Amino acid sequence: MSHKLHIGKLCIIGVGLIGGSVARALRECNCVDSIVGAGRQLENLKRAEDLGVIDAYSLDLAKAVEDADIVLVAVPLGAMQRVFEQIKPHLSSHTIVTDVGSAKQSVMAAAENVFGELPATFVPGHPIAGTEKSGVEASVAELFRHRRVILTPHAKTDKMALAKVRQLWQACGAQVMEMEAVHHDAVLAATSHLPHMLAYALVDTLARMDDSQEIFDYAAGGFRDFTRIASSDPVMWHDICLANREQLVKVMRAFSDDLHRLCDAMEQGDGEFLKTTFTRAKNARDKFCG
Ligand code: NAP
């Protein structure tokens, strides 16, 4: 963990699971003088203040970002551009802006649309950590501990800004790496976005069956493990799917082809194919978990 980080004023736009967890983590290491939260709903911000996650709040984004050293944007992907538009006229020249969006090309495109070009002080980021829960109540200081955070700096990203955002995440206990945004979106489509699509699709298919009640009554641990992420916020996932649809559709089609092959093998009673597939998958997962 870095002990050198000092942030005077941190503004968090979107004090939910991710924004709230960053605030809690940075509070624990005493590296921020004040954290100001911003969002749309007063009750949510009040709740965040009551929980001690933020020091102050404002519904007015202009006021919230005033003189901030860092602005962390932690709203759903579909709201990023509107937030950039609202804060643009009020950012000081020294203010670093970073985000936590789950797809990176769309956030960078939104920033480019608003600022004309990607600002040097804009450092796009994505913590590879989360849960199926939403809102500040679900936030925890240890969410990012020993987890990865991917930063996708662009050609003009200021080195000092990049170093500061890196330090911020290290102070949260995360391991920080850098990647091209295009590569990030392709990798995350496979490792995160596809599994969410499978969980949503499976639960939805079962829920629409005539005997769905009985199916859910008898579902056990395996079903719970596999489908946990189908409890994730639909708005957030709607935004992620649309933002990363090109990569996601590609990997969903590849998966769909494999599923058809598995189906064909069963129809043909091809036990060898099944054993080979399951063994290869078990080995890959054991290696991942080991
Ligand atoms: P969340 O718990 O629902 O929090 C989102 C926050 O944004 C809420 O505080 C909400 O408060 C605020 N908000 C929503 N729309 C807004 C708008 N138009 N303008 C201003 N504030 C708005 O969601 P989250 O899980 O923290 O996700 C936030 C971001 O993190 C998303 O971009 C997501 O892709 C990314 N992310 C999520 C995970 C995960 O596992 N959950 C992991 C990595 C990255 P109000 O409703 O009061 O406005």
Short mmCIF file of C-alpha atoms in Angstrom, two decimals, residues 6-278:
data_model
loop_
_atom_site.label_atom_id
_atom_site.label_comp_id
_atom_site.label_asym_id
_atom_site.label_seq_id
_atom_site.Cartn_x
_atom_site.Cartn_y
_atom_site.Cartn_z
CA HIS A 6 -2.54 12.91 0.04
CA ILE A 7 -5.76 14.25 -1.44
CA GLY A 8 -7.13 17.56 -0.18
CA LYS A 9 -10.64 17.39 -1.61
CA LEU A 10 -12.01 14.28 -3.27
CA CYS A 11 -15.33 14.57 -5.07
CA ILE A 12 -17.20 11.33 -5.71
CA ILE A 13 -20.02 11.56 -8.22
CA GLY A 14 -22.20 8.49 -7.63
CA VAL A 15 -21.78 7.37 -4.03
CA GLY A 16 -23.01 3.83 -4.57
CA LEU A 17 -21.33 0.45 -4.18
CA ILE A 18 -18.11 1.43 -5.96
CA GLY A 19 -17.95 5.15 -5.12
CA GLY A 20 -18.83 4.43 -1.49
CA SER A 21 -16.25 1.66 -1.23
CA VAL A 22 -13.50 3.94 -2.56
CA ALA A 23 -14.48 6.58 0.01
CA ARG A 24 -14.44 4.05 2.85
CA ALA A 25 -11.07 2.62 1.80
CA LEU A 26 -9.43 6.04 1.51
CA ARG A 27 -10.84 7.09 4.88
CA GLU A 28 -9.28 4.04 6.48
CA CYS A 29 -5.83 5.07 5.32
CA ASN A 30 -6.32 8.73 6.28
CA CYS A 31 -5.16 10.07 2.96
CA VAL A 32 -8.06 12.43 2.20
CA ASP A 33 -8.90 15.68 3.98
CA SER A 34 -12.49 15.82 2.78
CA ILE A 35 -14.80 13.73 0.64
CA VAL A 36 -17.75 15.41 -1.04
CA GLY A 37 -20.40 13.19 -2.60
CA ALA A 38 -22.71 14.11 -5.45
CA GLY A 39 -25.61 12.38 -7.15
CA ARG A 40 -29.25 12.77 -8.06
CA GLN A 41 -31.10 11.75 -4.94
CA LEU A 42 -30.82 13.60 -1.67
CA GLU A 43 -31.78 10.56 0.47
CA ASN A 44 -28.92 8.51 -0.97
CA LEU A 45 -26.40 11.25 -0.25
CA LYS A 46 -27.79 11.84 3.25
CA ARG A 47 -27.51 8.12 3.91
CA ALA A 48 -23.88 8.18 2.76
CA GLU A 49 -23.17 11.06 5.12
CA ASP A 50 -24.97 9.32 8.02
CA LEU A 51 -22.89 6.21 7.42
CA GLY A 52 -19.75 8.34 7.63
CA VAL A 53 -18.79 7.53 4.05
CA ILE A 54 -18.66 11.17 2.92
CA ASP A 55 -18.14 14.44 4.80
CA ALA A 56 -20.53 16.55 2.77
CA TYR A 57 -22.73 16.36 -0.31
CA SER A 58 -24.33 18.39 -3.00
CA LEU A 59 -26.94 17.75 -5.65
CA ASP A 60 -25.22 20.48 -7.63
CA LEU A 61 -22.33 18.88 -9.50
CA ALA A 62 -20.81 22.31 -10.21
CA LYS A 63 -20.50 22.99 -6.49
CA ALA A 64 -19.37 19.48 -5.68
CA VAL A 65 -16.36 19.54 -8.04
CA GLU A 66 -15.26 23.07 -7.08
CA ASP A 67 -11.56 23.04 -6.13
CA ALA A 68 -11.45 19.26 -6.00
CA ASP A 69 -8.05 17.62 -6.39
CA ILE A 70 -9.65 14.47 -7.77
CA VAL A 71 -13.13 13.85 -9.16
CA LEU A 72 -14.07 10.16 -9.24
CA VAL A 73 -17.06 9.46 -11.48
CA ALA A 74 -18.83 6.30 -10.33
CA VAL A 75 -22.21 6.51 -12.06
CA PRO A 76 -23.69 3.97 -14.54
CA LEU A 77 -22.06 4.08 -17.99
CA GLY A 78 -25.11 5.66 -19.61
CA ALA A 79 -24.85 8.67 -17.27
CA MET A 80 -21.13 9.39 -17.83
CA GLN A 81 -21.49 11.83 -20.73
CA ARG A 82 -24.15 13.91 -18.98
CA VAL A 83 -21.95 14.09 -15.87
CA PHE A 84 -18.94 15.22 -17.94
CA GLU A 85 -21.12 17.92 -19.53
CA GLN A 86 -22.25 19.16 -16.15
CA ILE A 87 -18.80 19.29 -14.56
CA LYS A 88 -16.77 20.57 -17.53
CA PRO A 89 -17.20 24.32 -16.94
CA HIS A 90 -16.40 23.98 -13.24
CA LEU A 91 -13.19 21.95 -13.19
CA SER A 92 -10.01 23.67 -12.01
CA SER A 93 -7.00 23.23 -14.26
CA HIS A 94 -5.32 21.03 -11.62
CA THR A 95 -8.33 18.75 -11.05
CA ILE A 96 -7.80 15.12 -12.03
CA VAL A 97 -10.88 13.32 -13.34
CA THR A 98 -11.08 9.55 -13.22
CA ASP A 99 -13.90 7.03 -13.56
CA VAL A 100 -14.73 3.44 -12.65
CA GLY A 101 -16.88 2.43 -15.64
CA SER A 102 -16.97 -1.23 -16.60
CA ALA A 103 -16.31 -0.54 -20.30
CA LYS A 104 -13.60 1.91 -21.27
CA GLN A 105 -13.99 2.89 -24.92
CA SER A 106 -17.48 4.29 -24.36
CA VAL A 107 -16.41 6.42 -21.39
CA MET A 108 -13.44 7.75 -23.34
CA ALA A 109 -15.69 8.52 -26.32
CA ALA A 110 -18.09 10.35 -23.98
CA ALA A 111 -15.21 12.42 -22.56
CA GLU A 112 -13.95 13.20 -26.06
CA ASN A 113 -17.46 14.29 -27.15
CA VAL A 114 -17.71 16.68 -24.24
CA PHE A 115 -14.15 18.03 -23.95
CA GLY A 116 -13.35 18.06 -27.67
CA GLU A 117 -10.32 15.86 -27.01
CA LEU A 118 -9.37 13.61 -24.13
CA PRO A 119 -8.10 15.92 -21.38
CA ALA A 120 -4.58 15.26 -20.09
CA THR A 121 -6.00 15.19 -16.57
CA PHE A 122 -8.50 12.45 -17.40
CA VAL A 123 -7.44 8.96 -16.29
CA PRO A 124 -9.95 6.25 -17.23
CA GLY A 125 -10.08 3.31 -14.84
CA HIS A 126 -11.97 0.16 -13.90
CA PRO A 127 -11.74 -1.75 -10.63
CA ILE A 128 -12.14 -5.49 -11.25
CA ALA A 129 -14.08 -5.93 -8.06
CA GLY A 130 -17.70 -5.64 -7.10
CA THR A 131 -20.72 -7.54 -5.96
CA GLU A 132 -24.27 -8.08 -7.20
CA LYS A 133 -25.45 -5.46 -4.70
CA SER A 134 -25.88 -1.74 -5.34
CA GLY A 135 -25.97 1.44 -3.31
CA VAL A 136 -23.90 2.93 -0.54
CA GLU A 137 -25.24 0.47 2.05
CA ALA A 138 -23.43 -2.32 0.20
CA SER A 139 -20.11 -0.44 0.12
CA VAL A 140 -17.17 -1.81 2.09
CA ALA A 141 -13.63 -0.55 2.63
CA GLU A 142 -12.03 -3.86 1.68
CA LEU A 143 -13.78 -4.29 -1.70
CA PHE A 144 -10.61 -3.59 -3.69
CA ARG A 145 -8.08 -5.25 -1.41
CA HIS A 146 -5.88 -7.63 -3.43
CA ARG A 147 -8.06 -7.02 -6.47
CA ARG A 148 -6.98 -5.59 -9.79
CA VAL A 149 -7.69 -2.14 -11.12
CA ILE A 150 -7.12 -1.51 -14.83
CA LEU A 151 -6.22 2.00 -15.97
CA THR A 152 -6.52 2.77 -19.68
CA PRO A 153 -4.54 5.99 -20.13
CA HIS A 154 -4.53 7.65 -23.54
CA ALA A 155 -1.65 9.17 -25.49
CA LYS A 156 -2.00 12.58 -23.83
CA THR A 157 -2.64 11.44 -20.23
CA ASP A 158 -0.52 13.49 -17.86
CA LYS A 159 2.04 11.29 -16.07
CA MET A 160 1.47 12.98 -12.70
CA ALA A 161 -2.30 12.50 -12.99
CA LEU A 162 -1.78 8.85 -13.89
CA ALA A 163 0.58 8.36 -10.94
CA LYS A 164 -1.90 9.97 -8.54
CA VAL A 165 -4.79 7.76 -9.67
CA ARG A 166 -2.50 4.74 -9.43
CA GLN A 167 -1.66 5.76 -5.85
CA LEU A 168 -5.34 6.22 -5.04
CA TRP A 169 -6.11 2.63 -5.98
CA GLN A 170 -3.00 1.29 -4.29
CA ALA A 171 -4.14 3.05 -1.12
CA CYS A 172 -7.40 1.08 -1.49
CA GLY A 173 -5.29 -2.09 -1.45
CA ALA A 174 -5.56 -2.81 -5.17
CA GLN A 175 -3.00 -3.99 -7.70
CA VAL A 176 -2.95 -1.49 -10.54
CA MET A 177 -2.22 -2.30 -14.16
CA GLU A 178 -2.45 -0.48 -17.46
CA MET A 179 -4.04 -1.61 -20.70
CA GLU A 180 -5.27 -0.23 -24.01
CA ALA A 181 -8.98 0.54 -23.76
CA VAL A 182 -9.76 -1.69 -26.79
CA HIS A 183 -7.99 -4.61 -25.18
CA HIS A 184 -9.70 -3.96 -21.84
CA ASP A 185 -13.13 -4.11 -23.46
CA ALA A 186 -12.36 -7.36 -25.29
CA VAL A 187 -10.98 -9.05 -22.17
CA LEU A 188 -13.81 -7.87 -19.91
CA ALA A 189 -16.45 -8.94 -22.46
CA ALA A 190 -15.21 -12.51 -21.98
CA THR A 191 -14.42 -12.56 -18.27
CA SER A 192 -17.19 -10.44 -16.81
CA HIS A 193 -19.84 -9.37 -19.29
CA LEU A 194 -20.45 -12.82 -20.84
CA PRO A 195 -20.94 -14.56 -17.44
CA HIS A 196 -23.49 -11.91 -16.48
CA MET A 197 -25.39 -12.52 -19.73
CA LEU A 198 -25.41 -16.28 -19.07
CA ALA A 199 -26.67 -15.83 -15.51
CA TYR A 200 -29.42 -13.41 -16.55
CA ALA A 201 -30.45 -15.61 -19.50
CA LEU A 202 -30.51 -18.81 -17.45
CA VAL A 203 -32.61 -17.39 -14.63
CA ASP A 204 -34.97 -15.68 -17.08
CA THR A 205 -35.46 -18.89 -19.10
CA LEU A 206 -36.22 -20.90 -15.96
CA ALA A 207 -38.48 -18.19 -14.53
CA ARG A 208 -40.62 -18.28 -17.68
CA MET A 209 -41.13 -22.07 -17.62
CA ASP A 210 -44.57 -23.37 -16.57
CA ASP A 211 -43.14 -25.23 -13.59
CA SER A 212 -40.77 -22.42 -12.60
CA GLN A 213 -41.92 -22.41 -8.96
CA GLU A 214 -40.96 -26.04 -8.55
CA ILE A 215 -37.66 -25.45 -10.34
CA PHE A 216 -36.72 -22.68 -7.91
CA ASP A 217 -38.03 -24.66 -4.89
CA TYR A 218 -35.60 -27.46 -5.64
CA ALA A 219 -32.67 -25.37 -6.79
CA ALA A 220 -29.67 -25.79 -4.52
CA GLY A 221 -26.15 -24.47 -4.01
CA GLY A 222 -24.99 -24.94 -7.59
CA PHE A 223 -27.86 -22.84 -8.89
CA ARG A 224 -27.19 -20.18 -6.27
CA ASP A 225 -23.44 -20.07 -7.12
CA PHE A 226 -24.03 -19.91 -10.85
CA THR A 227 -26.77 -17.30 -10.74
CA ARG A 228 -25.60 -14.91 -7.98
CA ILE A 229 -24.71 -12.24 -10.51
CA ALA A 230 -28.21 -12.31 -12.03
CA SER A 231 -29.17 -10.21 -8.99
CA SER A 232 -27.00 -7.37 -10.34
CA ASP A 233 -28.57 -4.03 -11.15
CA PRO A 234 -30.45 -4.18 -14.50
CA VAL A 235 -29.78 -0.52 -15.35
CA MET A 236 -26.05 -0.93 -14.84
CA TRP A 237 -25.99 -4.04 -17.03
CA HIS A 238 -28.21 -2.52 -19.68
CA ASP A 239 -25.60 0.25 -19.94
CA ILE A 240 -22.63 -2.15 -19.99
CA CYS A 241 -24.20 -4.32 -22.72
CA LEU A 242 -24.90 -1.36 -24.95
CA ALA A 243 -21.52 0.25 -24.29
CA ASN A 244 -19.53 -2.91 -25.04
CA ARG A 245 -21.94 -4.59 -27.45
CA GLU A 246 -19.49 -5.16 -30.28
CA GLN A 247 -17.09 -7.21 -28.15
CA LEU A 248 -19.87 -8.83 -26.14
CA VAL A 249 -21.83 -10.03 -29.16
CA LYS A 250 -18.64 -11.54 -30.59
CA VAL A 251 -17.94 -13.59 -27.48
CA MET A 252 -21.62 -14.51 -26.99
CA ARG A 253 -21.77 -15.89 -30.56
CA ALA A 254 -18.61 -17.93 -29.97
CA PHE A 255 -20.12 -19.30 -26.74
CA SER A 256 -23.40 -20.05 -28.46
CA ASP A 257 -21.54 -22.09 -31.12
CA ASP A 258 -19.81 -24.09 -28.37
CA LEU A 259 -23.13 -24.68 -26.61
CA HIS A 260 -24.62 -25.99 -29.86
CA ARG A 261 -21.65 -28.35 -30.27
CA LEU A 262 -22.23 -29.64 -26.74
CA CYS A 263 -25.92 -30.17 -27.52
CA ASP A 264 -25.06 -32.04 -30.73
CA ALA A 265 -22.61 -34.26 -28.85
CA MET A 266 -25.33 -35.19 -26.35
CA GLU A 267 -27.85 -35.95 -29.06
CA GLN A 268 -25.29 -38.22 -30.70
CA GLY A 269 -24.38 -39.85 -27.37
CA ASP A 270 -20.76 -38.70 -27.87
CA GLY A 271 -19.47 -39.37 -24.34
CA GLU A 272 -15.85 -38.77 -25.35
CA PHE A 273 -16.67 -35.21 -26.41
CA LEU A 274 -18.45 -34.57 -23.11
CA LYS A 275 -15.62 -36.01 -21.00
CA THR A 276 -12.98 -34.08 -22.92
CA THR A 277 -14.92 -30.82 -22.64
CA PHE A 278 -15.67 -31.20 -18.91
#
